[in-house]
XYZ file of C-alpha atoms in Angstrom:
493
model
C -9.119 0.145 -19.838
C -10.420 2.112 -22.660
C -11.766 5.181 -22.936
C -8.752 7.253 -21.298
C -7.640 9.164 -24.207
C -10.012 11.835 -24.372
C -11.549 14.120 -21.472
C -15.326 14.868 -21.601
C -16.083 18.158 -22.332
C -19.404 17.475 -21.052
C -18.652 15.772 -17.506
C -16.020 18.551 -17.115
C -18.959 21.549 -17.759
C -21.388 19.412 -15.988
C -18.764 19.163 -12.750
C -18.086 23.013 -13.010
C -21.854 23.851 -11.986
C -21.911 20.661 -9.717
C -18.315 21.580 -7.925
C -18.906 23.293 -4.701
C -16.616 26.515 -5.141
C -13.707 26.872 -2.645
C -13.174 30.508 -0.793
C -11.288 33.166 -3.108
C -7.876 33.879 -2.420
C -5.595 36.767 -2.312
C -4.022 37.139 -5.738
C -0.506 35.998 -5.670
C 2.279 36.575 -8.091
C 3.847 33.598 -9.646
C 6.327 35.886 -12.056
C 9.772 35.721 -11.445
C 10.393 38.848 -8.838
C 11.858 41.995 -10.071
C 16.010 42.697 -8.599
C 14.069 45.650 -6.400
C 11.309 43.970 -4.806
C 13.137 40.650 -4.456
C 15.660 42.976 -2.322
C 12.971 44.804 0.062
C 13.180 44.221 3.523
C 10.684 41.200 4.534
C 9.592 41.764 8.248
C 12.032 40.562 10.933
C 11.472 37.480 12.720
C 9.808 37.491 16.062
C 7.371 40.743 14.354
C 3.688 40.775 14.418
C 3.598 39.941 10.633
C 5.354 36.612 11.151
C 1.268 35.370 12.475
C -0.585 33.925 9.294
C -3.225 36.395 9.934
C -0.554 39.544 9.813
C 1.052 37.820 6.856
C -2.184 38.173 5.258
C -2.911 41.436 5.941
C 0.922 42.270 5.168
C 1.552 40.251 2.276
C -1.000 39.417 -0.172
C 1.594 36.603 -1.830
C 0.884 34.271 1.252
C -1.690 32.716 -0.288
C 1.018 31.358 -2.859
C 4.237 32.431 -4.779
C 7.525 31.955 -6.082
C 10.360 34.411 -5.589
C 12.817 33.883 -8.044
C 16.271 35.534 -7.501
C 19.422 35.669 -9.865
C 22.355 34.600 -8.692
C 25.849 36.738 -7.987
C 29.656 36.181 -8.461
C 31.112 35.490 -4.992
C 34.780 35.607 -5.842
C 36.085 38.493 -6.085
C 37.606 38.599 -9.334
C 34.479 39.786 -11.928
C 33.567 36.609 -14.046
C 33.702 36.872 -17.562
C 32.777 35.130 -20.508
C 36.304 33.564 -21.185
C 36.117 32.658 -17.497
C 32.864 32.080 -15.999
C 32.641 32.677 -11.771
C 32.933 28.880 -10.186
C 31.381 30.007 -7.033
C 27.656 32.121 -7.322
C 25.224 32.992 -4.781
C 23.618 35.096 -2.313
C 24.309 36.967 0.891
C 22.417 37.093 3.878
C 18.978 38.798 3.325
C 15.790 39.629 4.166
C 12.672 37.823 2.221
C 9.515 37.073 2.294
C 8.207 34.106 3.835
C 8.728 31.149 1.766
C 9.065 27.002 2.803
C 10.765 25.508 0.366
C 14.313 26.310 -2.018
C 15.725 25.316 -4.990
C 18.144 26.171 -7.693
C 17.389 26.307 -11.566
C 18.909 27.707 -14.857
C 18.627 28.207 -18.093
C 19.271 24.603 -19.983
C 17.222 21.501 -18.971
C 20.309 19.752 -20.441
C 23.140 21.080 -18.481
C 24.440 19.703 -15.049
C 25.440 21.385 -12.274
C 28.599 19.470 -11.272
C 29.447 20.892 -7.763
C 27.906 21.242 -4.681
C 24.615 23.841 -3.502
C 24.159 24.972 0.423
C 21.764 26.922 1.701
C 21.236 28.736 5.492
C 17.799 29.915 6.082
C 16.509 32.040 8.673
C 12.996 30.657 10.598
C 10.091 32.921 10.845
C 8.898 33.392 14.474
C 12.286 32.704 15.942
C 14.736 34.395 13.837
C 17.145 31.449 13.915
C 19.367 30.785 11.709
C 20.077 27.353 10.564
C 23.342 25.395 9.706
C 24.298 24.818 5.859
C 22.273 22.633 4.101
C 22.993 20.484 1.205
C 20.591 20.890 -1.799
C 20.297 17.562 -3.961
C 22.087 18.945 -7.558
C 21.339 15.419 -9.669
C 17.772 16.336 -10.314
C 18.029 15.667 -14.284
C 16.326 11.872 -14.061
C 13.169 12.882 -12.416
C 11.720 14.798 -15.939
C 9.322 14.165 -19.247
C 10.865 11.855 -21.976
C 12.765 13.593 -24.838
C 10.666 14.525 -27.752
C 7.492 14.690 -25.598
C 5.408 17.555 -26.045
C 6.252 18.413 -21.745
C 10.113 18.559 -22.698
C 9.857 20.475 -25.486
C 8.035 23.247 -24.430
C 10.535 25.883 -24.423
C 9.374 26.378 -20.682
C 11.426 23.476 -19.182
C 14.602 24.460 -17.169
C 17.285 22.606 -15.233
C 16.988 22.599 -11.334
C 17.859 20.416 -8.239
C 15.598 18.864 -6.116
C 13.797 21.014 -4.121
C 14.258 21.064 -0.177
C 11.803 21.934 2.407
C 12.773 24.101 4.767
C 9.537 25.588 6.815
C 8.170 28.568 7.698
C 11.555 30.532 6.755
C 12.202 34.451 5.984
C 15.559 35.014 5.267
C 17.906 33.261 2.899
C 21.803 32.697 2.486
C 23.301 30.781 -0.799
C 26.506 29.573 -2.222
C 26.974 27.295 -5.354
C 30.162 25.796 -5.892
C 31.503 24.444 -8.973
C 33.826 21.354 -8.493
C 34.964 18.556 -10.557
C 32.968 14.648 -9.497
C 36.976 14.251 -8.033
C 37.137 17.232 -6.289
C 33.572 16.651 -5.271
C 34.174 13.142 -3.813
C 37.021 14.775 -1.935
C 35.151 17.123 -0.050
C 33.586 14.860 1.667
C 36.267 12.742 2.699
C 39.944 13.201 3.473
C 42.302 13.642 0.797
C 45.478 12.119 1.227
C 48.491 13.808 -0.232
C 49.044 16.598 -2.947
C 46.855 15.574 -6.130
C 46.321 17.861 -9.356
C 42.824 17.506 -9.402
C 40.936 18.422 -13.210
C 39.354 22.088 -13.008
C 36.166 22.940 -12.046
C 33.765 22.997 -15.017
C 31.989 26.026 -15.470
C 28.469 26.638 -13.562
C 25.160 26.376 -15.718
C 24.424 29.780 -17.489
C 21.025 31.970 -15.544
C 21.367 30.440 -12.161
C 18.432 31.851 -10.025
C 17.240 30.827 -6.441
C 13.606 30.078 -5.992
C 11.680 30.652 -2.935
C 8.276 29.122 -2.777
C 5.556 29.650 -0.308
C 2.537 27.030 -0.772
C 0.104 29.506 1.180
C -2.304 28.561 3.767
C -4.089 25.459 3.680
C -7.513 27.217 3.729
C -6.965 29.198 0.646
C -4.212 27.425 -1.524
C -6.159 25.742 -3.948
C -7.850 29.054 -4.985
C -5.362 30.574 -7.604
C -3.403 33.507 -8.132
C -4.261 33.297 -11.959
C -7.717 34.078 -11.827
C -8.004 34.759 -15.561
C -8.553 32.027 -18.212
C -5.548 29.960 -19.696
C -4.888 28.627 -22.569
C -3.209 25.136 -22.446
C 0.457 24.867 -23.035
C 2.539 23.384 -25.757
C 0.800 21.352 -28.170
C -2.950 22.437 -26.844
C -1.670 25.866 -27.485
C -4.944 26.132 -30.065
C -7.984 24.499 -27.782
C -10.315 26.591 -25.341
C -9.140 28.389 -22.191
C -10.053 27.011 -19.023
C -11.234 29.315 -15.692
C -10.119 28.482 -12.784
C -13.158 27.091 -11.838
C -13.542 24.264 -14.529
C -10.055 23.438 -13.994
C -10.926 22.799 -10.658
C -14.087 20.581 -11.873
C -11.581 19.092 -14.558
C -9.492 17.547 -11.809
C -12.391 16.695 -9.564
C -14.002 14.703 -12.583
C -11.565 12.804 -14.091
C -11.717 10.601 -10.508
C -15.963 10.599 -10.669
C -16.069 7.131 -11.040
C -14.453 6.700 -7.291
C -15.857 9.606 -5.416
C -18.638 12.208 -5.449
C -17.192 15.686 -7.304
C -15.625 18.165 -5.055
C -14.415 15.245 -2.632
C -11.208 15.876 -0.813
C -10.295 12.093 -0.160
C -11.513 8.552 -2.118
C -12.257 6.382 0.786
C -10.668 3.051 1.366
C -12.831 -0.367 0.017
C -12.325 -3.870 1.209
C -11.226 -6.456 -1.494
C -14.958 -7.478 -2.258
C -15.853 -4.140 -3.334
C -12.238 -3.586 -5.189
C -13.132 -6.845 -7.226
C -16.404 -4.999 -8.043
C -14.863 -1.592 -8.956
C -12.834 -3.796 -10.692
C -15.311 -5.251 -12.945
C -16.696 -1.429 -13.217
C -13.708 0.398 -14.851
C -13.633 -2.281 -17.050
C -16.936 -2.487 -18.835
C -16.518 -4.329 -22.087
C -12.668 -4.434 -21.968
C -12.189 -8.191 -20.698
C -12.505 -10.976 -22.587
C -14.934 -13.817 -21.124
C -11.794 -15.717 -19.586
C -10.418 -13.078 -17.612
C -14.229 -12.550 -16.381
C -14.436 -16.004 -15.124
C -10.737 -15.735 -13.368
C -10.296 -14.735 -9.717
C -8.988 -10.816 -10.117
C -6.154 -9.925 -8.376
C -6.656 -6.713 -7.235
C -5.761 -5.432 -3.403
C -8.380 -3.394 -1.538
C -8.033 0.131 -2.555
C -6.566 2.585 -0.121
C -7.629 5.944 1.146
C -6.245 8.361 -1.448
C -5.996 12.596 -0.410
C -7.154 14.298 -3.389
C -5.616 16.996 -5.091
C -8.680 19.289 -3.572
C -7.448 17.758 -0.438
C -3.833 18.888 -0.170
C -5.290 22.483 -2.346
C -3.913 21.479 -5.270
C -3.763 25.475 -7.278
C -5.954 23.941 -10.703
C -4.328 27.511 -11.908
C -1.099 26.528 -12.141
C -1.081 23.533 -14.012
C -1.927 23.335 -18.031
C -5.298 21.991 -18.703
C -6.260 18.661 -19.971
C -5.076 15.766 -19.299
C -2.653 12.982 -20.867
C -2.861 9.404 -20.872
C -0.173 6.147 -21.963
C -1.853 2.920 -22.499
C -1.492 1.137 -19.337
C 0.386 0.464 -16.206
C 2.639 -2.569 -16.101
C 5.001 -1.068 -13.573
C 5.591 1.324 -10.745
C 9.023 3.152 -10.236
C 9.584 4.332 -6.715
C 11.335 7.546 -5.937
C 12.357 9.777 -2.744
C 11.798 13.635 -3.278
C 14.902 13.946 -1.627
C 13.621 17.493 -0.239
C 14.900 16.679 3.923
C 13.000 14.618 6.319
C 12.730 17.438 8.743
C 8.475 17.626 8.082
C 5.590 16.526 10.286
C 2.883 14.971 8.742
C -0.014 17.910 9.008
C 2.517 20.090 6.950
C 2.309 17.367 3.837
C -0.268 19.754 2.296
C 2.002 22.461 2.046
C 5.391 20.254 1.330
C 3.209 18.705 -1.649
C 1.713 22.283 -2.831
C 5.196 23.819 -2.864
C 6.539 20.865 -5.062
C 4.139 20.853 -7.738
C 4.180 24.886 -7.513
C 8.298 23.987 -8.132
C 7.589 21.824 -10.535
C 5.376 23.555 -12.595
C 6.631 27.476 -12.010
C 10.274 27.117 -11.383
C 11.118 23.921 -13.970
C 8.271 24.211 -16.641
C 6.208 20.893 -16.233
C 2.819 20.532 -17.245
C 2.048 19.437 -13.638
C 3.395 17.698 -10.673
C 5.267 15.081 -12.092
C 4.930 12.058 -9.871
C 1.412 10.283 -10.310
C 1.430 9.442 -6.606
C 3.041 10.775 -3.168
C 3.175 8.989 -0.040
C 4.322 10.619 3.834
C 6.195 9.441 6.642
C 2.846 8.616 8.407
C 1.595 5.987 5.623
C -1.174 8.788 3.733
C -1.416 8.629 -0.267
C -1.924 11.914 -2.001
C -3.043 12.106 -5.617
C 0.016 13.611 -7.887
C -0.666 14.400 -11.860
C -3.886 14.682 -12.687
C -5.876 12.854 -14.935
C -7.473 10.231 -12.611
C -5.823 8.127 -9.955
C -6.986 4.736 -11.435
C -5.967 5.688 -15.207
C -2.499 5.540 -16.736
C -1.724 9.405 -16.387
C 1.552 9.862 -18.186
C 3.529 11.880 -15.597
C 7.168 13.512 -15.694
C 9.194 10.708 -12.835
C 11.193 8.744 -14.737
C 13.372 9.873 -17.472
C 13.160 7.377 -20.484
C 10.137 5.380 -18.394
C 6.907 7.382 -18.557
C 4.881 5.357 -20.627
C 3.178 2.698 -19.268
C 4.121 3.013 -16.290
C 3.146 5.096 -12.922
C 5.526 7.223 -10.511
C 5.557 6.659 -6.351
C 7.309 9.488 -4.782
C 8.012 9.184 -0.919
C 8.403 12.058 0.825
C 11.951 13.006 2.156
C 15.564 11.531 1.730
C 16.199 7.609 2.239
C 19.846 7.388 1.577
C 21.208 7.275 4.984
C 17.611 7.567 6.973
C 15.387 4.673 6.843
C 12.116 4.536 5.809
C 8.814 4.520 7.880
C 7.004 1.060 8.701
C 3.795 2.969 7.573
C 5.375 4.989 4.239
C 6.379 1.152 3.194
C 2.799 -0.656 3.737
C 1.515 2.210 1.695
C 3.842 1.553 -1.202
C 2.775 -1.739 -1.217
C -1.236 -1.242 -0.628
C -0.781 1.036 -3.441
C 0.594 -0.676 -5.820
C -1.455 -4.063 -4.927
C -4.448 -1.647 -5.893
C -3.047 0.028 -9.146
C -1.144 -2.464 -10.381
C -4.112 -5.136 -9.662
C -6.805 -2.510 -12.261
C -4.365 -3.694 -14.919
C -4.080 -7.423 -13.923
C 0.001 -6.842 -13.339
C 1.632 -9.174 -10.490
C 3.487 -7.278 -8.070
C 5.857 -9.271 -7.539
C 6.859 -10.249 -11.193
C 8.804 -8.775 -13.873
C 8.040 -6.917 -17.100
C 9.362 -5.171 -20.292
C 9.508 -1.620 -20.670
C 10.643 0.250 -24.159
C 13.484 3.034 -23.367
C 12.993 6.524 -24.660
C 16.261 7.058 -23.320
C 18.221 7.188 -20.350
C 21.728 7.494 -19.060
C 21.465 3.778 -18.277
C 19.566 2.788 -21.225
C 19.535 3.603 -24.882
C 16.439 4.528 -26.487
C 14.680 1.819 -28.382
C 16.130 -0.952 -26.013
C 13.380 -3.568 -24.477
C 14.519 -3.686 -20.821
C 13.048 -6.278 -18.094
C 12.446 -5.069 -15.127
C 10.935 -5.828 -11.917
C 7.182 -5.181 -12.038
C 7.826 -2.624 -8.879
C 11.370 -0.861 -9.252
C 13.417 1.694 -7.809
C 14.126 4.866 -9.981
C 17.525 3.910 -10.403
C 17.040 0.542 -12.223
C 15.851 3.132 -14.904
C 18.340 5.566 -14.630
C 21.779 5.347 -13.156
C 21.461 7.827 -10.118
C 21.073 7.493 -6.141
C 17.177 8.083 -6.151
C 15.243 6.172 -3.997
C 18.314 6.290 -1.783
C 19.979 3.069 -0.842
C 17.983 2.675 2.478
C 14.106 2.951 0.582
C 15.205 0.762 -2.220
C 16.350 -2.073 0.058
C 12.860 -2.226 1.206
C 11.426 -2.595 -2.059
C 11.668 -6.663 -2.003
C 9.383 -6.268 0.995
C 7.257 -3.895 -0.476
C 6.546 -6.427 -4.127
C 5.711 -9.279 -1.266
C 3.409 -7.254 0.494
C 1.578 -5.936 -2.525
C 1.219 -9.454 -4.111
C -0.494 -10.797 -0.375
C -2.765 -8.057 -0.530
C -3.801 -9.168 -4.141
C -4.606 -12.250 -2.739
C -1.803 -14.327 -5.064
């Protein structure tokens, strides 16, 4: 499929005056919060301002922000440099709203070994709830090494993010333990054992509280003023907020009219024939005369659909050659989430990813819910090989599926399955690719494999077979087998 490794300057200005314009937002601040503000009383639960229409009034950061807090000692015996504090956090407090929490500090390269809770308190109610676990192995979802993404200077080290709801007050703790001491927690430790000492906690440890705003006004921006693309496009034009929008609406015109906020489903007959179109001039006459094997597309929720901030993310787009295989991932962020909140889950993990861990964008090309819906991740173009940030070591040529929620004890939906697999039938079947077969994917490095090594691989893997770590969990990646079958009947093979 050629033509992918440029953007048109031309369909992008042409979009911007064709793009119906969405309704401007409040401004919102995405900078990290100052120690005063982040401390000011939020209004208590069960208040008039708890109402999204007092919350506007109240707060102009509910169309959109991140609250970024530093982290405290929690021993009582002052850390110090010779002896960094094992245990950090934050009290019981007062915020404003937010839906979603994470952790992140100063080096992408260091790992928190030990164990994050959080409590939050739920807007409306004032309840408080239990402590909850926060996913700390968040290292293999990221940009390859000596990519342009990862060596930013903007890219920090985080957990996964969980999603909380419609929350207003916060509690912390972050405890350092060894992986022996870690294991033990959770079980029952028999005896009296001298277990190795704690290794010190990552240095700038800061809590981030994001609120994806209201679906009605989220994908305006709260950086109205041009930007200048990141990293290596540090030198080309700045983009408005408006072109970025058309940007993103564009780079999918060849599938749906500009400004559309879902690319409707096709049978096979007219995916053979979209087929043929994205290809012009790219297949030789034998592969013309063959049968393609592509499954009907699927409805796909644009990024205008779930209001997708185009402020947020850098502009332009970037590309790998092809896709020859799809890695499947969890977001590991809860499964406590009802489907018509998927907008917000998905805005307040690409606002994470891109304001709280330095990514270009979202990193997952594609996103699925419990309910069976696809969602467009990176942008770029859902039926182009976007280069996205989901599998450390396996970017190129290849395309990331994130499911919503946390698989390794809770099983996966019917629905979220059949949409992994209608996917991929589709996607896969634009770059002639058999679902259920295998391929051979170069390493740019991973804790599992070394960089430079050829590795075969099924044509539709789990995020671990790149990179030794839990993700999908153990319950979505025994459904995988079904999911390659599926796919490769829907391609008609």
């Amino acid at each position: 499929m050629r033509g992918f490794l440029a953007s048109s300057i031309g369909v992008t200005c042409a979009a911007a005056l064709a793009l119906p314009l969405t309704p401007p937002a409040l401004a919102a601040t995405a900078r990290p919060v100052p120690a005063a503000e982040a401390a000011r009383p939020a209004p208590h639960a069960g208040t008039p301002a708890t109402t999204p229409a007092a919350r506007r009034a109240a707060e102009p950061s509910a169309a959109g922000s991140t609250q970024s807090l530093p982290l405290r000692p929690l021993t009582r015996d002052r850390a110090t440099s010779s002896a960094p504090a094992t245990e950090q956090g934050l009290s019981r407090r007062a915020v404003r709203h937010f839906s979603l929490v994470g952790v992140v500090w100063d080096d992408p390269d260091a790992e928190l070994h030990g164990r994050v809770q959080v409590r939050t308190r739920t807007a409306g109610t004032g309840t408080w709830s239990g402590w909850q676990d926060v996913e700390t192995h968040n290292a293999d979802h990221a940009a390859d090494r000596d990519t342009p993404e990862r060596t930013s200077g903007r890219v920090r080290g985080a957990t996964a993010p969980l999603w909380v709801g419609d929350s207003d007050g916060v509690e912390l703790r972050v405890r350092s333990e060894s992986d022996d001491s870690a294991a033990d927690s959770t079980g029952h430790a028999s005896g009296t054992r001298n277990l190795p000492a704690a290794p010190p906690l990552p240095s700038g440890l800061r809590l981030e509280l994001v609120d994806p705003g209201e679906d009605d006004d989220a994908s305006s921006g709260d950086e109205e003023e041009p930007r200048a693309a990141g990293g290596a496009n540090a030198g080309t034009p700045a983009l408005t907020e408006t072109s970025a929008v058309a940007e993103a609406s564009a780079a999918n015109a060849d599938l749906a009219p500009l400004g559309a906020t879902e690319i409707a489903a096709l049978n096979r007959a007219e995916s053979e024939q979209e087929y043929l179109a994205l290809n012009p001039g790219a297949l030789t006459e034998r592969q013309l005369r063959a049968k393609p094997y592509v499954g009907p597309r699927p409805g796909i929720v644009t990024r205008r659909g779930w209001g997708a901030n185009e402020g947020l993310r850098e502009s332009g787009f970037r590309y790998t050659k092809k896709v020859k295989a799809a890695f499947v991932h969890h977001t590991a962020s809860g499964n406590n989430y009802s489907c018509s909140q998927v907008p917000s889950l998905i805005r307040s993990i690409y606002r994470y990813h891109v304001k709280s861990m330095g990514w270009r964008d979202i990193g997952y090309n594609f996103l699925i819910d419990k309910c069976g819906k696809i969602y467009e991740g990176r942008a770029g173009g859902v039926a182009k090989p976007v280069l996205g940030a989901h599998t450390l070591g396996f970017n190129s040529n290849s395309m990331g599926i994130a499911v919503l929620g946390s698989y390794g004890a809770t099983k996966p939906s019917k629905s979220a399955v059949k949409a992994v697999a209608r996917l991929t039938a589709w996607k896969l079947g634009l770059y002639r690719v058999n679902p259920k077969g295998k391929t051979t994917l170069k390493s740019a490095g991973s804790n599992l494999h070394r960089k430079g090594k050829k590795v075969r691989l099924n044509v539709i893997s789990g995020h671990r077979d790149g990179f030794k770590t839990e993700c999908p969990g153990r319950k979505l990646y025994g459904k995988l087998g079904s999911a390659r079958s599926k796919a490769a009947r829907y391609q008609g093979r």
